Coordinates of C-alpha atoms in Angstrom, one line a residue:
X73 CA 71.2 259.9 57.6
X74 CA 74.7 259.8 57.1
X75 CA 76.9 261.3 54.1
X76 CA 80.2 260.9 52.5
X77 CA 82.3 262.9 50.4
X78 CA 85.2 262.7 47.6
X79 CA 87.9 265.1 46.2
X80 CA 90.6 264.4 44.3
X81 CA 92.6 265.7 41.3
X82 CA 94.5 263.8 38.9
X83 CA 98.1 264.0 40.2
X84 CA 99.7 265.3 43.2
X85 CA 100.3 268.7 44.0
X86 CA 97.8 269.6 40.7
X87 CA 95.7 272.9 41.2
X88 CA 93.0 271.7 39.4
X89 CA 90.7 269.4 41.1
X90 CA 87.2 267.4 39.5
X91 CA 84.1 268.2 41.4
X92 CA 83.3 266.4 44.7
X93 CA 81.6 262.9 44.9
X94 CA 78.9 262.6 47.2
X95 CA 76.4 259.6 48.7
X96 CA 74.6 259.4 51.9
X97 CA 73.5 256.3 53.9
X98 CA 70.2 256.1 55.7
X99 CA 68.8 254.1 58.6
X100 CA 65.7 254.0 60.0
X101 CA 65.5 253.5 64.1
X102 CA 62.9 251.4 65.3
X103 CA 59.8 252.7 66.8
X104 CA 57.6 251.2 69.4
X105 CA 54.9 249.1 68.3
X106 CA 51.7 248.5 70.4
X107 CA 48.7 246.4 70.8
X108 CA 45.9 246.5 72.5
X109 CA 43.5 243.4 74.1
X110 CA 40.5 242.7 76.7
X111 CA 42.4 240.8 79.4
X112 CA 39.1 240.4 81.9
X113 CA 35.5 241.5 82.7
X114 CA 34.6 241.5 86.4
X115 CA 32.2 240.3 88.1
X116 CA 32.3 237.2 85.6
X117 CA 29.4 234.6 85.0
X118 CA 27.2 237.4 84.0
X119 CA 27.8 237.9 80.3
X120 CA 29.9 236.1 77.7
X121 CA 32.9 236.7 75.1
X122 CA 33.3 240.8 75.1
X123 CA 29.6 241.8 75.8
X124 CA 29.2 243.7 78.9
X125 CA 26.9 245.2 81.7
X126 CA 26.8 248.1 83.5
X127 CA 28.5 247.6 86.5
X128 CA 31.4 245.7 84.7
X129 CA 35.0 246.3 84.6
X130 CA 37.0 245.8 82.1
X131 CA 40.7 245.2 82.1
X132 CA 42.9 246.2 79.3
X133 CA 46.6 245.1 78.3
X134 CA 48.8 246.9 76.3
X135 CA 52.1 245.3 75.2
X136 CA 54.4 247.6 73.8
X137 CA 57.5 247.0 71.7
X138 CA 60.6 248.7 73.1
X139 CA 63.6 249.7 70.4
X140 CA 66.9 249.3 71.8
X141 CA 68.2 252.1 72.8
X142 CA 66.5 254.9 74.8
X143 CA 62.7 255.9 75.0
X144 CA 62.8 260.0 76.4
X145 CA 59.2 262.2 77.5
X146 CA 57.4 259.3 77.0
X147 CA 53.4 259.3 77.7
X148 CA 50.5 257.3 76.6
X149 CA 47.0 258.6 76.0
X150 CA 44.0 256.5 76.0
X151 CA 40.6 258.6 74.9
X152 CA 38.2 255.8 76.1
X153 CA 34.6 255.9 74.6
X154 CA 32.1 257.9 76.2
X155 CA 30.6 255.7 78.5
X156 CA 33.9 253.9 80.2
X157 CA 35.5 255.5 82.8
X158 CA 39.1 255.0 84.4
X159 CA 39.1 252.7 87.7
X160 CA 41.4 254.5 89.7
X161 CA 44.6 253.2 90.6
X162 CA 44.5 250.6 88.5
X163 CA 46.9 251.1 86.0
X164 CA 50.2 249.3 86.5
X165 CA 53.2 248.8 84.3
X166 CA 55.8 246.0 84.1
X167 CA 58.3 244.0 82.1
X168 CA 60.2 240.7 81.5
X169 CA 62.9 241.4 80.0
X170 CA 65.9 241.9 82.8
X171 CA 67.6 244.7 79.8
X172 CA 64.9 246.8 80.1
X173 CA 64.2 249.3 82.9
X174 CA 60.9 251.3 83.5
X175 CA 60.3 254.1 85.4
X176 CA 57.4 255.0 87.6
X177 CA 54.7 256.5 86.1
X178 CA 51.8 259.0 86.9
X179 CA 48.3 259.0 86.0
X180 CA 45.4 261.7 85.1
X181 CA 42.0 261.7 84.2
X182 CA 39.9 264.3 82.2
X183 CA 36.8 264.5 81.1
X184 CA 36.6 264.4 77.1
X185 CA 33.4 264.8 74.6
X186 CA 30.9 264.2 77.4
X187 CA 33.0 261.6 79.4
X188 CA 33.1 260.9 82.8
X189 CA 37.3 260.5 83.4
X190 CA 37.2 258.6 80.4
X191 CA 40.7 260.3 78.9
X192 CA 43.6 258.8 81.2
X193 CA 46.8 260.1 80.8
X194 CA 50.0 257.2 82.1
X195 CA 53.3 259.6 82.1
X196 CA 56.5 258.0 82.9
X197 CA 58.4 259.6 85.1
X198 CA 61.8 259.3 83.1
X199 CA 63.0 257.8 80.1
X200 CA 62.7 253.8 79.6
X201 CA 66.2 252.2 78.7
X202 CA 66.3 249.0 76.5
X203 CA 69.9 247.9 76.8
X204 CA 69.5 244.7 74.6
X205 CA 71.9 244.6 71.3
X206 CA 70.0 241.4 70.1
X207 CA 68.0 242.3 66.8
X208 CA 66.1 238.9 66.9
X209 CA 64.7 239.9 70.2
X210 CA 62.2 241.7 71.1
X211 CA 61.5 243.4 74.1
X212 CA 57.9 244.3 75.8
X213 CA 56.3 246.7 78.4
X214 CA 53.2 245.5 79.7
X215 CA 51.2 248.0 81.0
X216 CA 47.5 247.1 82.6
X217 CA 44.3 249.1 83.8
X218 CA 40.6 248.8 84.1
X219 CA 37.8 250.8 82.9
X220 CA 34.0 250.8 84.5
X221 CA 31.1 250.7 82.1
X222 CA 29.0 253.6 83.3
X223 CA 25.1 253.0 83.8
X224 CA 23.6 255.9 81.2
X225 CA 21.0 255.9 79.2
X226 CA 23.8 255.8 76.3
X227 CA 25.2 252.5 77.2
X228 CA 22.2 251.0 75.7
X229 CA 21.6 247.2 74.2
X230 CA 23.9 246.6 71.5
X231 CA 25.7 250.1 71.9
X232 CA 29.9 248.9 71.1
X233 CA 32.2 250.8 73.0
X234 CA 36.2 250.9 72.0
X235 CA 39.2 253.3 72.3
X236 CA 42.0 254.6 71.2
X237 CA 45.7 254.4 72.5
X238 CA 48.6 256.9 72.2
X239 CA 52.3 256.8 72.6
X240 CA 54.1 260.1 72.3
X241 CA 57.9 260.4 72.7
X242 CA 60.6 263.1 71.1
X243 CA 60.4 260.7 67.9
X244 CA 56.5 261.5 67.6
X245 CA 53.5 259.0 68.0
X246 CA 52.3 255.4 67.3
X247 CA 49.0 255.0 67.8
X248 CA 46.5 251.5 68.4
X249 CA 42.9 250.7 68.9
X250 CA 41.6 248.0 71.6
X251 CA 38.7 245.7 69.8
X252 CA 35.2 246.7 71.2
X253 CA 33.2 245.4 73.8
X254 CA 29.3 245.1 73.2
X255 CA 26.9 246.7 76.0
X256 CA 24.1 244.1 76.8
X257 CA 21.1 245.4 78.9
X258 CA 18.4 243.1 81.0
X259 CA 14.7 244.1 79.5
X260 CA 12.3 243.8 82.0
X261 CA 8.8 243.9 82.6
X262 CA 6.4 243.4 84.9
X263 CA 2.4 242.7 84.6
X264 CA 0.0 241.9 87.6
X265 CA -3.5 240.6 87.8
X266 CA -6.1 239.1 89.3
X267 CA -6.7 235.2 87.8
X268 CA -9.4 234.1 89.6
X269 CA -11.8 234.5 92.5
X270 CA -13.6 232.4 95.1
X271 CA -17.1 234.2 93.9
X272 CA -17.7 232.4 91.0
X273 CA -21.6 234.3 90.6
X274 CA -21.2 237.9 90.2
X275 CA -16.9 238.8 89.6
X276 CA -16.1 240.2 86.2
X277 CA -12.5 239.8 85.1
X278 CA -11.3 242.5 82.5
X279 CA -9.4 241.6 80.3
X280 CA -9.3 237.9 80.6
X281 CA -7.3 236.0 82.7
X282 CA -6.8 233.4 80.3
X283 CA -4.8 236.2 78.0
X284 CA -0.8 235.7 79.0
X285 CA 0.6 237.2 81.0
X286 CA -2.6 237.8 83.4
X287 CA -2.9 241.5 83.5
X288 CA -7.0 241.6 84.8
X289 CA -8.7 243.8 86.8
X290 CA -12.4 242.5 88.4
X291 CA -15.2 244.5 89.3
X292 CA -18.4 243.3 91.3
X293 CA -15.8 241.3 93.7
X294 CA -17.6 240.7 97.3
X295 CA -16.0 241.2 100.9
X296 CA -14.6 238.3 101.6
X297 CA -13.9 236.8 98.6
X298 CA -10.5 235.1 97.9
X299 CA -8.8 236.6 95.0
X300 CA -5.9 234.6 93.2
X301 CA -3.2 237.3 92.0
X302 CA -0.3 236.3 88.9
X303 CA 3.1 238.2 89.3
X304 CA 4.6 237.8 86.2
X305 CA 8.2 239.1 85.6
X306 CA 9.7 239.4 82.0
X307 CA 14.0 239.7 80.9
X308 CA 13.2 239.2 77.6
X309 CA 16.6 240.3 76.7
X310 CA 18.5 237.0 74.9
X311 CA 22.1 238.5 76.3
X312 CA 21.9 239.8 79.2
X313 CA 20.6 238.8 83.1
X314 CA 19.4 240.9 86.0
X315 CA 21.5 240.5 89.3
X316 CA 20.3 241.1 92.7
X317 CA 16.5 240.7 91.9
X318 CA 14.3 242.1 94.6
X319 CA 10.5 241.6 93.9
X320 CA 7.9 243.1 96.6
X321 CA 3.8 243.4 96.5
X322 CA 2.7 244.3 99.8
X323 CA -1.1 243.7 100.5
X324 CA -3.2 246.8 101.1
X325 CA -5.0 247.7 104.6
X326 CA -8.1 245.7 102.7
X327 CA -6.5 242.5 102.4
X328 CA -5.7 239.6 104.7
X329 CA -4.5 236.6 104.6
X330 CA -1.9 236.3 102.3
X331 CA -0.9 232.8 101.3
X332 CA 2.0 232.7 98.4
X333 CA 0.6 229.3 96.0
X334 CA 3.9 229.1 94.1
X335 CA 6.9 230.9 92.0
X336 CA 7.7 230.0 88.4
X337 CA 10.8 229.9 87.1
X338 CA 10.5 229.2 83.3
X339 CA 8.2 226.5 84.2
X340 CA 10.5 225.4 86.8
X341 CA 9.2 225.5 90.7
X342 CA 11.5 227.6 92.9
X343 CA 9.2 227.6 95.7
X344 CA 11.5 226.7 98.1
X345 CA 14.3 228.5 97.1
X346 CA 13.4 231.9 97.3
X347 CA 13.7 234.1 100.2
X348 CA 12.5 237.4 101.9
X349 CA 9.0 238.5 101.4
X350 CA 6.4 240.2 98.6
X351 CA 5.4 241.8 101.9
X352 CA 8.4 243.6 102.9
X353 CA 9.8 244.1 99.1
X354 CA 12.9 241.4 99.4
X355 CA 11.8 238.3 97.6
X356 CA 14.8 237.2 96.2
X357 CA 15.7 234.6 93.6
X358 CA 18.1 231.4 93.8
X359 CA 21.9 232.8 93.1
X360 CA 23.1 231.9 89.7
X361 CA 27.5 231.3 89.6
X362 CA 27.9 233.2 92.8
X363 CA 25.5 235.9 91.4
X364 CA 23.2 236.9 93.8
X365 CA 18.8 236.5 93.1
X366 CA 19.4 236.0 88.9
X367 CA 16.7 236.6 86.8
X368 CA 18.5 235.0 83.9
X369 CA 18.2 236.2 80.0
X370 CA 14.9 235.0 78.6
X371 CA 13.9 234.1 82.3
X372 CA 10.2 234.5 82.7
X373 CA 8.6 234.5 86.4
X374 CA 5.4 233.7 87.7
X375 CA 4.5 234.4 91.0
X376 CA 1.0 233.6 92.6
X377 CA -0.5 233.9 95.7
X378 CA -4.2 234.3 97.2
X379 CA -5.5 237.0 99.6
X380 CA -8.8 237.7 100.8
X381 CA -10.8 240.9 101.2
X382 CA -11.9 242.1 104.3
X383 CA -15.6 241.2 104.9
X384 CA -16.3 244.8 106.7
X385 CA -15.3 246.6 103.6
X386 CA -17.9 249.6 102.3
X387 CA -19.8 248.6 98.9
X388 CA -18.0 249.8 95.6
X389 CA -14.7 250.6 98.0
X390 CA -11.6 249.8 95.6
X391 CA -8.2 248.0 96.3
X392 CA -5.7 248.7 94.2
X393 CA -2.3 247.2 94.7
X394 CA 1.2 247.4 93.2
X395 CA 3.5 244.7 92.6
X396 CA 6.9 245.9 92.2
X397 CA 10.4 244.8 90.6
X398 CA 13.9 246.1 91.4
X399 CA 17.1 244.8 90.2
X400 CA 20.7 245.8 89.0
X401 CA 22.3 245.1 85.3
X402 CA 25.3 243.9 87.9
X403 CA 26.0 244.1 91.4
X404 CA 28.2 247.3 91.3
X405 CA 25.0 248.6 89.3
X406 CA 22.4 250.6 90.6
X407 CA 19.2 249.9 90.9
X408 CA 16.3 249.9 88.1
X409 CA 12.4 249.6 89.1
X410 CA 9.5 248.6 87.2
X411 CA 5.8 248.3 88.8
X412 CA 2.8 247.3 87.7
X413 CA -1.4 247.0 90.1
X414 CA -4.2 245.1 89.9
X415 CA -7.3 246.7 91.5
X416 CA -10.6 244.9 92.5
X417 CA -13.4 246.7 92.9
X418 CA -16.5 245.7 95.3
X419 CA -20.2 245.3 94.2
X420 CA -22.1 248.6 94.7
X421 CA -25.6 248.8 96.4
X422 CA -28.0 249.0 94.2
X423 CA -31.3 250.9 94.5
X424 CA -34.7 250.5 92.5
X425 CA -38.0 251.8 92.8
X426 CA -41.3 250.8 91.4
X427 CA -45.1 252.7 91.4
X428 CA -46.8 249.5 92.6
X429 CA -50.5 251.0 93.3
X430 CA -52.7 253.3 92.7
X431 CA -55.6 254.2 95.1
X432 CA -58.7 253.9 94.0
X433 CA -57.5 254.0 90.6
X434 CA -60.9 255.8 89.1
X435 CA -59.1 255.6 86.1
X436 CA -58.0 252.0 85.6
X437 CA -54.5 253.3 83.8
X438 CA -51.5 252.7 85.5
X439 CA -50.1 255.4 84.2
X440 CA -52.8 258.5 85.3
X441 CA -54.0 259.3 88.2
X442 CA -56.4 261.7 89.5
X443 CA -56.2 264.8 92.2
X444 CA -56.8 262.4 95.8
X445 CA -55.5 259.2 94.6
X446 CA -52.6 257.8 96.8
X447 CA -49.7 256.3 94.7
X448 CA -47.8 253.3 95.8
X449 CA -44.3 253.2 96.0
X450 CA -41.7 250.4 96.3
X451 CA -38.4 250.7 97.3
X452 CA -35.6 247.9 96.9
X453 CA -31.8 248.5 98.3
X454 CA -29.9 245.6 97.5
X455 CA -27.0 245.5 99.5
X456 CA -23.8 243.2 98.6
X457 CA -21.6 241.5 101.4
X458 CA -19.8 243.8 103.5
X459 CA -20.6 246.7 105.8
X460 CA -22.5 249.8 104.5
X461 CA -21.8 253.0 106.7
X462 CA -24.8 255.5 107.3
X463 CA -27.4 254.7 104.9
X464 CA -29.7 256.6 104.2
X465 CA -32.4 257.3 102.1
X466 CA -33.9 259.9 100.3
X467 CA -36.7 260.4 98.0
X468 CA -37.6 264.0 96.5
X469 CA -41.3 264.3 95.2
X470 CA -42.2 266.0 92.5
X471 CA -44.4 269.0 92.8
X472 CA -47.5 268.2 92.8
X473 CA -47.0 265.0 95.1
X474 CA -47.2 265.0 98.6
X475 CA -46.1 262.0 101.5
X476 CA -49.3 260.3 103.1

């Protein structure tokens, strides 16, 4: 603000003079003016628009406005939201306009309101100098850095994550907020079970094989039968895949040999396309846009293979096996596991015995006997396929009863 002032009187030399006139001018400088946009999500291919995964980075751009003249003690504050963190060394600054000049600047990192280095502080080393005269002009920083989205249980599906930007400077603070980015999660799931059997006669399949996705359990299997197991592997999220699928289901000391039938890809066979092992946990999938083993959004897999049980396994011995799933919301992810067994268990032997005679009977009821008869007993042991260890068998009279 500028002001100006009048005296006068109304002749020369006169003592007495009217009161002063006074008016002032004002003029506002120009202040910087900032904006703030999502530049880039890395890796790409694995979500869309502004939805990201854990594992992602995100780069930001601000442009920033420069009035003419001389920017002092500048320093920019960006508070990101809890769950983004500051990539290291990955803020840079730069401009395209030959009448400006920038500085170096420095960066920190603090932790704010549960935060992992999610407050970054950019300081300029000294003051920026836009020597440009041209009103009609303007005249832009453009300063650049990347923020990781964290893998915590609060970046879950749907969760929006934005922040706030600060410039400070000895004329105060303007202040901008980047548009949000949406946190997509895979959703997966996992069910095994047994579908079928080579023993048709006696196996009992609970529940049902024919309920989706097969999640059965048999009882009264036989050694040596050939059981059919379903895998079946869920994302049922509509947004977001999972990367670096690793799928393992190792037989159990009481199976042998294991012969994989075929693997589903909604509906699609990938057979042939898959590599590693259920056996050594590292069946991978086909790579999807340079992502590696993709279990895509709404992706459903169905693996099935046959195995057969040992035929020197004890009656009523158990197997119970687990199918398991790993995989990563990204490839700088971590890893995530879901598992899910089946268990078969064998026939038991079973045991009856019958009074089948009495001696002489003086009676003629089957049911009473007199002091001297001889009773009759019959013994059946049924024993299922396998190999039963040390049988033996035992029979404990009552009182009153005595072995011939």
């Amino acid at each position: 603000t500028n002001g100006a002032a009048v005296s006068w009187s109304s002749s020369p030399g006169y003592a007495v003079r009217f009161a002063d006139e006074v008016d002032s001018a004002s003029v506002t400088m120009a202040t910087p003016n900032l904006s703030k946009s999502v530049t880039d999500i890395t890796p790409a291919n694995i979500t869309t628009g502004t939805e990201v995964v854990a594992g992602q980075e995100i780069e930001f751009t601000v442009t920033i406005t420069i009035p003419e003249g001389t920017s002092r003690n500048v320093v920019i504050t960006d508070v990101l939201d809890v769950g983004l963190s500051y990539v290291a060394t990955s803020a840079s600054v730069s401009t395209t306009s030959a009448d400006v000049t920038i500085p170096s600047i420095s960066v920190g990192t603090a932790d704010n309101g549960g935060g992992n280095d999610n407050e970054v502080t950019i300081t300029f080393t000294s003051d920026i100098v836009n020597a440009n005269t041209d009103d009609a002009v303007d005249e832009t920083i453009t300063l650049v850095y990347r923020a990781s989205v964290e893998q915590t249980a609060g970046n879950s599906d749907g969760v929006n994550l934005t922040n706030n930007i600060e410039w400070d400077w000895e004329e105060g603070t303007e202040t901008t907020t980047s548009p949000p980015v949406t946190v997509r999660e895979a959703d997966i799931t996992i069910t095994k079970g047994i579908s079928s059997s080579s023993n048709t006669g006696t196996t009992i399949f609970a529940p049902s094989p024919a309920v989706l996705p097969v999640d059965a359990n048999v009882t009264d299997a036989d050694a040596g039968d050939i059981l059919t197991y379903t895998v079946t592997i869920t994302n049922s999220s509509t947004d977001a895949p999972a990367t670096e699928v690793l799928i393992g289901d190792p037989l159990t000391a009481q199976l042998t040999n294991f012969s994989l039938v075929s693997v589903e890809l909604n509906s699609a066979d990938i057979t042939g396309s898959v590599t590693g092992s259920l056996a050594t946990n590292d069946l991978a999938l086909p790579s999807i846009s340079g992502i590696t083993s993709v279990l895509p959004a709404n992706g459903e897999l169905i693996i099935t293979y046959t195995a057969q049980i040992l035929p020197n396994l004890e009656p009523g011995e158990i197997i119970d096996n687990t199918a398991t799933v790993r995989w990563k919301p990204s490839p700088a992810g971590t890893f995530e596991t879901e598992t899910d067994n089946a268990t078969a268990t064998l026939r038991a032997a079973e045991i009856v015995k019958n009074l089948t005679g009495i001696s002489p009977n003086e009676s003629g009821n089957s049911t009473q006997v007199l002091i001297g008869e001889i009773l009759t007993y019959t013994v059946d042991l049924t024993f299922p396929e396998g190999a039963a260890q040390d049988v033996s068998l035992t029979d404990i009279l009552d009182t009153g009863l005595g072995f011939n």
